Amino acid sequence: MGSMISSADVVVTSPGRNYVLLRVTTEDGLVGWGDATLNGRELAVASYLRDHVVPLLVGRDAHRVEDTWQYLYRGAYWRRGPVTMAAIGAVDTALWDLKGKAAGLPVYQLLGGAVREGVYAYAHAFGWDHGELVASVDRRLAEGFRAVRVQFGVPGLDAVYGVHLGAAAYEPAGRGRGPLVERWAGAPYLRHAPGALAAIRDHVGPDVDLLHDVHHRLTPVEAARLAKDVEPIRLFWLEDVTPAENHHALDLVRQHSTTPLAIGETFTTIWDCQELLVRGSIDYIRAAVTHAGGLSHVRRIADLAALHGVRAAPHGPSDLSPINLAASLHLALSTHNVAIQEYMGHPGEAHEVFRTAYTYADGYLHPGDEPGLGVEVDLVAAERFPYEPAYLPVARTVDGTVWDW
Ligand code: CS2
Ligand code: MG
């Protein structure tokens, strides 16, 4: 059958926010889609793909997914890193999409078939103060979610990851200007967070799963204190308590608490995950399909995690496109130790560009049964939304020292 790759194109579009997409076409006219979006550094991946990867794809057998992965990873000599791995992730995802379309099967069937009826999903709730946060949580519960991530403001600060003082919505990447500076101070956060989370636990009762993301802000000892202080709240997880590169920091947190820990949305390979998994330092690994080399590699990470009793929970923010979310759902439906999928949704305009087969009902997602990933891209609509430079914020402590965002 005609499975030779005849062309591959990079599409950069900005329906509400920037996305970088890869379209791979075979000689018999099948089209596979991958997501290559790296928030705030989008054009670096577009160039890596256009200038270095696409010329290697044309003429290859589209069905050789694993060989192509190894060729792009090992064959480049310069391995790992977010730019390289997002590019490989896009190729891998597009080839799985193509293989599904060629077989007439949804990708989850190619990965072994469904191991569950639906994928447990968590939504985001945020509010600067308790009243706003409760209203936001109640909206999520009314939508059927049984797992909610809660982010709140801190007296004395104007912005904390996940929420801004006086802002109706939360979108971290500011368009058309350099990075905003957000002031950070650990002490007021540590004083405020346990009470803010306890008040939400009191409001929702014991049956709702509550999650919280610290976004890499704390020192090891601060993180240990927070994890210990919030223990009675029985969080589903506490995410990214310390900067993700410092694996040993989590040992201190572990020694002091049984609060479940999640980390890994910035990890790009199994090597970034290995030590944390083998040492039993975490409970959930967050590596994303796009950013960690695609479905093939994230499945491998999930398998390593399974050996150590760790469950996978791939990152699913609005700054990854619906193609990434669809791929994540095919993985989650067919991978035994995937625990939950982040479901943040996408800007309204994105729905003009992406047609998706995945569905949400009563707290669960399903990837749908269309062949491949079940996402199609309207290229005419995509052209209506040209790229605009955007940056994530930068954090500085109150004395002006650059901090982890
Ligand atoms: C986050 C993201 O979803 C999450 O857990 O940490 O919102 C993250 O800030 C962005 O994806 C950064 O691009
Ligand atoms: Mg996060």
GROMACS .gro file of C-alpha atoms and ligand atoms in nm:
model
  419
    1MET     CA    1   0.000   0.000   0.000
    2GLY     CA    2   0.114   0.356  -0.064
    3SER     CA    3   0.253   0.448   0.273
    4MET     CA    4   0.548   0.660   0.161
    5ILE     CA    5   0.553   1.010   0.307
    6SER     CA    6   0.518   1.249   0.015
    7SER     CA    7   0.518   1.578   0.206
    8ALA     CA    8   0.517   1.731   0.552
    9ASP     CA    9   0.416   2.088   0.635
   10VAL     CA   10   0.432   2.303   0.943
   11VAL     CA   11   0.122   2.510   1.019
   12VAL     CA   12   0.147   2.797   1.268
   13THR     CA   13  -0.189   2.936   1.372
   14SER     CA   14  -0.316   3.148   1.659
   15PRO     CA   15  -0.686   3.097   1.728
   16GLY     CA   16  -0.690   3.259   2.072
   17ARG     CA   17  -0.331   3.143   2.133
   18ASN     CA   18  -0.041   3.012   1.928
   19TYR     CA   19  -0.025   2.654   1.805
   20VAL     CA   20   0.238   2.482   1.588
   21LEU     CA   21   0.106   2.183   1.396
   22LEU     CA   22   0.266   1.925   1.170
   23ARG     CA   23   0.076   1.777   0.875
   24VAL     CA   24   0.224   1.462   0.723
   25THR     CA   25   0.083   1.342   0.389
   26THR     CA   26   0.137   1.003   0.225
   27GLU     CA   27   0.154   0.929  -0.148
   28ASP     CA   28  -0.196   0.778  -0.134
   29GLY     CA   29  -0.336   1.101   0.010
   30LEU     CA   30  -0.375   1.015   0.379
   31VAL     CA   31  -0.305   1.302   0.619
   32GLY     CA   32  -0.177   1.268   0.977
   33TRP     CA   33  -0.160   1.553   1.231
   34GLY     CA   34   0.082   1.618   1.514
   35ASP     CA   35   0.110   1.900   1.768
   36ALA     CA   36   0.450   2.071   1.817
   37THR     CA   37   0.348   2.365   2.035
   38LEU     CA   38   0.601   2.495   2.289
   39ASN     CA   39   0.436   2.784   2.472
   40GLY     CA   40   0.633   3.107   2.431
   41ARG     CA   41   0.903   2.946   2.211
   42GLU     CA   42   0.678   2.832   1.925
   43LEU     CA   43   0.887   2.935   1.624
   44ALA     CA   44   1.196   2.748   1.746
   45VAL     CA   45   1.010   2.419   1.703
   46ALA     CA   46   0.859   2.532   1.372
   47SER     CA   47   1.211   2.596   1.242
   48TYR     CA   48   1.352   2.270   1.387
   49LEU     CA   49   1.079   2.086   1.199
   50ARG     CA   50   1.087   2.282   0.873
   51ASP     CA   51   1.462   2.319   0.844
   52HIS     CA   52   1.586   1.989   0.990
   53VAL     CA   53   1.315   1.723   1.024
   54VAL     CA   54   1.080   1.758   0.726
   55PRO     CA   55   1.361   1.693   0.473
   56LEU     CA   56   1.429   1.362   0.655
   57LEU     CA   57   1.065   1.255   0.649
   58VAL     CA   58   0.990   1.281   0.281
   59GLY     CA   59   1.033   0.939   0.117
   60ARG     CA   60   1.018   0.745   0.445
   61ASP     CA   61   0.766   0.465   0.510
   62ALA     CA   62   0.491   0.626   0.721
   63HIS     CA   63   0.421   0.295   0.895
   64ARG     CA   64   0.767   0.274   1.051
   65VAL     CA   65   0.669   0.475   1.358
   66GLU     CA   66   0.925   0.330   1.598
   67ASP     CA   67   1.211   0.337   1.349
   68THR     CA   68   1.134   0.701   1.266
   69TRP     CA   69   1.134   0.788   1.638
   70GLN     CA   70   1.473   0.621   1.689
   71TYR     CA   71   1.610   0.780   1.372
   72LEU     CA   72   1.512   1.133   1.480
   73TYR     CA   73   1.626   1.082   1.842
   74ARG     CA   74   1.945   0.880   1.812
   75GLY     CA   75   2.025   0.994   1.462
   76ALA     CA   76   2.049   1.362   1.553
   77TYR     CA   77   2.330   1.306   1.806
   78TRP     CA   78   2.203   1.619   1.995
   79ARG     CA   79   1.937   1.456   2.208
   80ARG     CA   80   1.657   1.564   2.439
   81GLY     CA   81   1.541   1.917   2.522
   82PRO     CA   82   1.198   2.071   2.469
   83VAL     CA   83   1.252   2.189   2.109
   84THR     CA   84   1.386   1.858   1.980
   85MET     CA   85   1.136   1.647   2.171
   86ALA     CA   86   0.831   1.855   2.074
   87ALA     CA   87   0.937   1.815   1.710
   88ILE     CA   88   0.980   1.437   1.750
   89GLY     CA   89   0.651   1.431   1.945
   90ALA     CA   90   0.470   1.595   1.654
   91VAL     CA   91   0.613   1.347   1.400
   92ASP     CA   92   0.533   1.046   1.619
   93THR     CA   93   0.177   1.163   1.685
   94ALA     CA   94   0.117   1.234   1.316
   95LEU     CA   95   0.243   0.886   1.221
   96TRP     CA   96   0.010   0.719   1.475
   97ASP     CA   97  -0.276   0.928   1.332
   98LEU     CA   98  -0.182   0.808   0.982
   99LYS     CA   99  -0.153   0.445   1.092
  100GLY     CA  100  -0.500   0.462   1.247
  101LYS     CA  101  -0.645   0.614   0.933
  102ALA     CA  102  -0.476   0.351   0.715
  103ALA     CA  103  -0.611   0.073   0.939
  104GLY     CA  104  -0.955   0.232   0.976
  105LEU     CA  105  -0.915   0.218   1.358
  106PRO     CA  106  -0.895   0.474   1.637
  107VAL     CA  107  -0.542   0.500   1.777
  108TYR     CA  108  -0.643   0.357   2.115
  109GLN     CA  109  -0.724   0.029   1.939
  110LEU     CA  110  -0.373   0.018   1.794
  111LEU     CA  111  -0.233   0.072   2.145
  112GLY     CA  112  -0.408  -0.238   2.277
  113GLY     CA  113  -0.770  -0.133   2.305
  114ALA     CA  114  -0.969   0.028   2.586
  115VAL     CA  115  -0.882  -0.064   2.945
  116ARG     CA  116  -1.156   0.161   3.085
  117GLU     CA  117  -1.489   0.306   2.975
  118GLY     CA  118  -1.381   0.668   2.996
  119VAL     CA  119  -1.090   0.884   3.105
  120TYR     CA  120  -1.129   1.054   3.444
  121ALA     CA  121  -1.084   1.427   3.391
  122TYR     CA  122  -0.997   1.722   3.611
  123ALA     CA  123  -1.097   2.078   3.540
  124HIS     CA  124  -0.952   2.408   3.660
  125ALA     CA  125  -1.115   2.635   3.917
  126PHE     CA  126  -0.961   2.963   4.030
  127GLY     CA  127  -1.054   3.273   4.221
  128TRP     CA  128  -0.853   3.543   4.392
  129ASP     CA  129  -1.047   3.509   4.717
  130HIS     CA  130  -1.252   3.235   4.879
  131GLY     CA  131  -1.587   3.360   4.742
  132GLU     CA  132  -1.463   3.372   4.382
  133LEU     CA  133  -1.297   3.033   4.416
  134VAL     CA  134  -1.607   2.868   4.563
  135ALA     CA  135  -1.817   3.006   4.276
  136SER     CA  136  -1.565   2.869   4.026
  137VAL     CA  137  -1.552   2.526   4.196
  138ASP     CA  138  -1.933   2.510   4.202
  139ARG     CA  139  -1.946   2.579   3.828
  140ARG     CA  140  -1.710   2.286   3.767
  141LEU     CA  141  -1.913   2.054   3.988
  142ALA     CA  142  -2.230   2.161   3.804
  143GLU     CA  143  -2.055   2.061   3.478
  144GLY     CA  144  -2.016   1.712   3.624
  145PHE     CA  145  -1.647   1.719   3.721
  146ARG     CA  146  -1.553   1.519   4.029
  147ALA     CA  147  -1.189   1.629   4.022
  148VAL     CA  148  -1.105   1.999   4.037
  149ARG     CA  149  -0.773   2.184   4.048
  150VAL     CA  150  -0.799   2.489   4.275
  151GLN     CA  151  -0.577   2.798   4.250
  152PHE     CA  152  -0.621   3.106   4.469
  153GLY     CA  153  -0.470   3.448   4.536
  154VAL     CA  154  -0.245   3.536   4.826
  155PRO     CA  155  -0.285   3.852   5.037
  156GLY     CA  156   0.006   4.085   4.965
  157LEU     CA  157   0.073   3.956   4.609
  158ASP     CA  158  -0.096   4.070   4.283
  159ALA     CA  159  -0.049   3.753   4.083
  160VAL     CA  160   0.007   3.390   4.170
  161TYR     CA  161   0.033   3.110   3.913
  162GLY     CA  162  -0.321   3.025   3.798
  163VAL     CA  163  -0.496   3.345   3.906
  164HIS     CA  164  -0.457   3.724   3.886
  165LEU     CA  165  -0.601   3.985   4.121
  166GLY     CA  166  -0.910   4.134   3.951
  167ALA     CA  167  -0.886   3.922   3.633
  168ALA     CA  168  -1.195   3.740   3.505
  169ALA     CA  169  -1.002   3.471   3.318
  170TYR     CA  170  -0.656   3.319   3.341
  171GLU     CA  171  -0.424   3.299   3.042
  172PRO     CA  172  -0.060   3.314   3.137
  173ALA     CA  173   0.100   3.388   2.798
  174GLY     CA  174   0.080   3.762   2.727
  175ARG     CA  175   0.064   3.845   2.357
  176GLY     CA  176   0.254   4.109   2.167
  177ARG     CA  177   0.492   4.220   2.444
  178GLY     CA  178   0.780   4.093   2.651
  179PRO     CA  179   0.718   3.880   2.959
  180LEU     CA  180   0.517   4.029   3.245
  181VAL     CA  181   0.691   4.029   3.579
  182GLU     CA  182   0.504   3.862   3.863
  183ARG     CA  183   0.622   3.922   4.221
  184TRP     CA  184   0.659   3.614   4.437
  185ALA     CA  185   0.707   3.562   4.810
  186GLY     CA  186   0.708   3.216   4.969
  187ALA     CA  187   0.620   3.311   5.327
  188PRO     CA  188   0.275   3.465   5.264
  189TYR     CA  189   0.188   3.183   5.026
  190LEU     CA  190   0.279   2.922   5.289
  191ARG     CA  191   0.076   3.106   5.552
  192HIS     CA  192  -0.230   3.130   5.328
  193ALA     CA  193  -0.240   2.810   5.120
  194PRO     CA  194  -0.332   2.547   5.384
  195GLY     CA  195  -0.630   2.752   5.506
  196ALA     CA  196  -0.746   2.831   5.152
  197LEU     CA  197  -0.739   2.463   5.058
  198ALA     CA  198  -0.903   2.352   5.384
  199ALA     CA  199  -1.190   2.597   5.323
  200ILE     CA  200  -1.252   2.440   4.981
  201ARG     CA  201  -1.239   2.088   5.129
  202ASP     CA  202  -1.503   2.199   5.386
  203HIS     CA  203  -1.715   2.338   5.103
  204VAL     CA  204  -1.704   2.033   4.871
  205GLY     CA  205  -1.697   1.754   5.131
  206PRO     CA  206  -1.485   1.438   5.117
  207ASP     CA  207  -1.595   1.297   4.780
  208VAL     CA  208  -1.451   1.555   4.541
  209ASP     CA  209  -1.089   1.510   4.431
  210LEU     CA  210  -0.899   1.834   4.487
  211LEU     CA  211  -0.568   1.914   4.315
  212HIS     CA  212  -0.333   2.210   4.354
  213ASP     CA  213  -0.038   2.330   4.142
  214VAL     CA  214   0.248   2.519   4.311
  215HIS     CA  215   0.425   2.568   3.977
  216HIS     CA  216   0.784   2.515   4.091
  217ARG     CA  217   0.793   2.808   4.335
  218LEU     CA  218   0.906   2.659   4.668
  219THR     CA  219   1.241   2.569   4.820
  220PRO     CA  220   1.273   2.206   4.936
  221VAL     CA  221   1.205   2.284   5.301
  222GLU     CA  222   0.911   2.511   5.215
  223ALA     CA  223   0.767   2.236   4.998
  224ALA     CA  224   0.804   1.981   5.276
  225ARG     CA  225   0.625   2.213   5.518
  226LEU     CA  226   0.339   2.274   5.276
  227ALA     CA  227   0.293   1.904   5.196
  228LYS     CA  228   0.283   1.831   5.570
  229ASP     CA  229   0.044   2.118   5.651
  230VAL     CA  230  -0.208   2.015   5.382
  231GLU     CA  231  -0.206   1.644   5.472
  232PRO     CA  232  -0.547   1.652   5.648
  233ILE     CA  233  -0.706   1.799   5.331
  234ARG     CA  234  -0.637   1.471   5.148
  235LEU     CA  235  -0.545   1.626   4.814
  236PHE     CA  236  -0.556   1.405   4.503
  237TRP     CA  237  -0.216   1.561   4.436
  238LEU     CA  238   0.011   1.851   4.504
  239GLU     CA  239   0.186   1.943   4.179
  240ASP     CA  240   0.530   2.084   4.103
  241VAL     CA  241   0.619   2.188   4.457
  242THR     CA  242   0.984   2.254   4.370
  243PRO     CA  243   1.174   2.326   4.045
  244ALA     CA  244   1.147   2.007   3.842
  245GLU     CA  245   1.518   1.961   3.768
  246ASN     CA  246   1.610   1.901   4.131
  247HIS     CA  247   1.495   1.546   4.191
  248HIS     CA  248   1.653   1.518   4.536
  249ALA     CA  249   1.435   1.804   4.663
  250LEU     CA  250   1.136   1.572   4.657
  251ASP     CA  251   1.306   1.327   4.894
  252LEU     CA  252   1.278   1.586   5.170
  253VAL     CA  253   0.909   1.640   5.090
  254ARG     CA  254   0.852   1.264   5.096
  255GLN     CA  255   1.021   1.221   5.433
  256HIS     CA  256   0.777   1.465   5.589
  257SER     CA  257   0.439   1.386   5.439
  258THR     CA  258   0.209   1.141   5.265
  259THR     CA  259   0.051   1.406   5.040
  260PRO     CA  260   0.062   1.259   4.686
  261LEU     CA  261   0.309   1.441   4.461
  262ALA     CA  262   0.286   1.508   4.088
  263ILE     CA  263   0.561   1.649   3.868
  264GLY     CA  264   0.693   1.631   3.514
  265GLU     CA  265   0.504   1.860   3.272
  266THR     CA  266   0.841   2.008   3.167
  267PHE     CA  267   1.014   1.670   3.131
  268THR     CA  268   1.101   1.576   2.776
  269THR     CA  269   1.230   1.218   2.798
  270ILE     CA  270   1.217   0.902   3.005
  271TRP     CA  271   1.564   0.996   3.133
  272ASP     CA  272   1.417   1.302   3.308
  273CYS     CA  273   1.164   1.073   3.480
  274GLN     CA  274   1.388   0.775   3.558
  275GLU     CA  275   1.537   0.880   3.891
  276LEU     CA  276   1.211   1.004   4.042
  277LEU     CA  277   1.031   0.687   3.938
  278VAL     CA  278   1.299   0.443   4.049
  279ARG     CA  279   1.345   0.619   4.386
  280GLY     CA  280   0.971   0.627   4.451
  281SER     CA  281   0.976   1.005   4.500
  282ILE     CA  282   0.647   1.080   4.324
  283ASP     CA  283   0.296   0.943   4.274
  284TYR     CA  284   0.201   1.092   3.935
  285ILE     CA  285   0.417   1.160   3.630
  286ARG     CA  286   0.293   1.450   3.414
  287ALA     CA  287   0.501   1.418   3.093
  288ALA     CA  288   0.292   1.542   2.798
  289VAL     CA  289   0.250   1.360   2.468
  290THR     CA  290   0.377   1.655   2.263
  291HIS     CA  291   0.662   1.762   2.490
  292ALA     CA  292   0.798   1.416   2.570
  293GLY     CA  293   0.842   1.276   2.223
  294GLY     CA  294   0.492   1.161   2.130
  295LEU     CA  295   0.270   0.863   2.202
  296SER     CA  296   0.550   0.608   2.159
  297HIS     CA  297   0.773   0.766   2.420
  298VAL     CA  298   0.506   0.865   2.675
  299ARG     CA  299   0.374   0.507   2.664
  300ARG     CA  300   0.728   0.399   2.750
  301ILE     CA  301   0.740   0.647   3.040
  302ALA     CA  302   0.404   0.515   3.166
  303ASP     CA  303   0.538   0.159   3.153
  304LEU     CA  304   0.846   0.252   3.358
  305ALA     CA  305   0.618   0.435   3.604
  306ALA     CA  306   0.397   0.125   3.634
  307LEU     CA  307   0.695  -0.078   3.758
  308HIS     CA  308   0.724   0.161   4.051
  309GLY     CA  309   0.356   0.200   4.139
  310VAL     CA  310   0.340   0.549   3.986
  311ARG     CA  311   0.051   0.654   3.769
  312ALA     CA  312   0.068   0.875   3.461
  313ALA     CA  313  -0.135   1.194   3.424
  314PRO     CA  314  -0.024   1.372   3.108
  315HIS     CA  315  -0.024   1.752   3.101
  316GLY     CA  316  -0.322   1.892   2.909
  317PRO     CA  317  -0.322   2.273   2.918
  318SER     CA  318  -0.489   2.505   2.666
  319ASP     CA  319  -0.142   2.586   2.531
  320LEU     CA  320  -0.127   2.240   2.377
  321SER     CA  321  -0.368   2.198   2.086
  322PRO     CA  322  -0.667   1.965   2.064
  323ILE     CA  323  -0.439   1.727   1.868
  324ASN     CA  324  -0.230   1.677   2.182
  325LEU     CA  325  -0.540   1.631   2.395
  326ALA     CA  326  -0.683   1.373   2.154
  327ALA     CA  327  -0.352   1.181   2.153
  328SER     CA  328  -0.343   1.193   2.532
  329LEU     CA  329  -0.696   1.052   2.547
  330HIS     CA  330  -0.613   0.760   2.316
  331LEU     CA  331  -0.315   0.687   2.542
  332ALA     CA  332  -0.522   0.719   2.860
  333LEU     CA  333  -0.802   0.496   2.737
  334SER     CA  334  -0.558   0.218   2.650
  335THR     CA  335  -0.287   0.249   2.920
  336HIS     CA  336  -0.351   0.073   3.250
  337ASN     CA  337  -0.171   0.316   3.480
  338VAL     CA  338  -0.299   0.647   3.345
  339ALA     CA  339  -0.489   0.799   3.637
  340ILE     CA  340  -0.648   1.120   3.514
  341GLN     CA  341  -0.642   1.371   3.227
  342GLU     CA  342  -0.614   1.746   3.276
  343TYR     CA  343  -0.897   1.907   3.078
  344MET     CA  344  -0.854   2.280   3.055
  345GLY     CA  345  -1.041   2.330   2.729
  346HIS     CA  346  -0.935   2.564   2.447
  347PRO     CA  347  -1.013   2.923   2.345
  348GLY     CA  348  -1.341   2.964   2.154
  349GLU     CA  349  -1.163   3.049   1.826
  350ALA     CA  350  -0.972   2.717   1.842
  351HIS     CA  351  -1.298   2.536   1.774
  352GLU     CA  352  -1.315   2.716   1.436
  353VAL     CA  353  -0.983   2.555   1.339
  354PHE     CA  354  -1.001   2.210   1.503
  355ARG     CA  355  -1.285   1.959   1.456
  356THR     CA  356  -1.260   1.699   1.728
  357ALA     CA  357  -1.416   1.357   1.788
  358TYR     CA  358  -1.346   1.347   2.162
  359THR     CA  359  -1.637   1.391   2.398
  360TYR     CA  360  -1.689   1.494   2.759
  361ALA     CA  361  -1.975   1.379   2.981
  362ASP     CA  362  -2.021   1.353   3.360
  363GLY     CA  363  -1.657   1.400   3.455
  364TYR     CA  364  -1.513   1.164   3.191
  365LEU     CA  365  -1.356   1.212   2.849
  366HIS     CA  366  -1.353   0.969   2.557
  367PRO     CA  367  -1.136   1.001   2.243
  368GLY     CA  368  -1.415   0.882   2.010
  369ASP     CA  369  -1.403   0.610   1.747
  370GLU     CA  370  -1.298   0.789   1.430
  371PRO     CA  371  -0.996   0.636   1.255
  372GLY     CA  372  -0.670   0.787   1.375
  373LEU     CA  373  -0.676   1.054   1.644
  374GLY     CA  374  -1.011   1.199   1.540
  375VAL     CA  375  -0.898   1.559   1.493
  376GLU     CA  376  -0.916   1.746   1.163
  377VAL     CA  377  -0.773   2.090   1.098
  378ASP     CA  378  -0.947   2.352   0.882
  379LEU     CA  379  -0.652   2.513   0.703
  380VAL     CA  380  -0.860   2.800   0.566
  381ALA     CA  381  -0.977   2.886   0.918
  382ALA     CA  382  -0.620   2.844   1.049
  383GLU     CA  383  -0.502   3.117   0.810
  384ARG     CA  384  -0.745   3.364   0.962
  385PHE     CA  385  -0.542   3.354   1.287
  386PRO     CA  386  -0.182   3.466   1.222
  387TYR     CA  387   0.095   3.405   1.474
  388GLU     CA  388   0.148   3.671   1.739
  389PRO     CA  389   0.456   3.665   1.965
  390ALA     CA  390   0.364   3.574   2.323
  391TYR     CA  391   0.559   3.515   2.641
  392LEU     CA  392   0.495   3.340   2.968
  393PRO     CA  393   0.554   3.566   3.271
  394VAL     CA  394   0.879   3.581   3.463
  395ALA     CA  395   0.877   3.571   3.844
  396ARG     CA  396   1.088   3.793   4.070
  397THR     CA  397   1.087   3.796   4.447
  398VAL     CA  398   0.987   4.121   4.619
  399ASP     CA  399   1.352   4.240   4.621
  400GLY     CA  400   1.375   4.188   4.243
  401THR     CA  401   1.560   3.854   4.231
  402VAL     CA  402   1.456   3.633   3.938
  403TRP     CA  403   1.267   3.331   4.071
  404ASP     CA  404   1.116   3.013   3.926
  405TRP     CA  405   0.781   3.074   3.753
  406CS2     C1  406   0.020   2.414   3.415
  406CS2     C2  407   0.026   2.484   3.283
  406CS2     O1  408  -0.163   2.292   3.341
  406CS2     C3  409  -0.076   2.298   3.424
  406CS2     O2  410  -0.059   2.219   3.515
  406CS2     O3  411   0.127   2.405   3.495
  406CS2     O4  412  -0.079   2.577   3.281
  406CS2     C4  413   0.157   2.556   3.249
  406CS2     O5  414   0.170   2.673   3.324
  406CS2     C5  415   0.159   2.594   3.105
  406CS2     O6  416   0.131   2.484   3.026
  406CS2     C6  417   0.290   2.657   3.065
  406CS2     O7  418   0.297   2.668   2.927
  407MG      MG  419   0.119   2.226   3.616
   0.00000   0.00000   0.00000
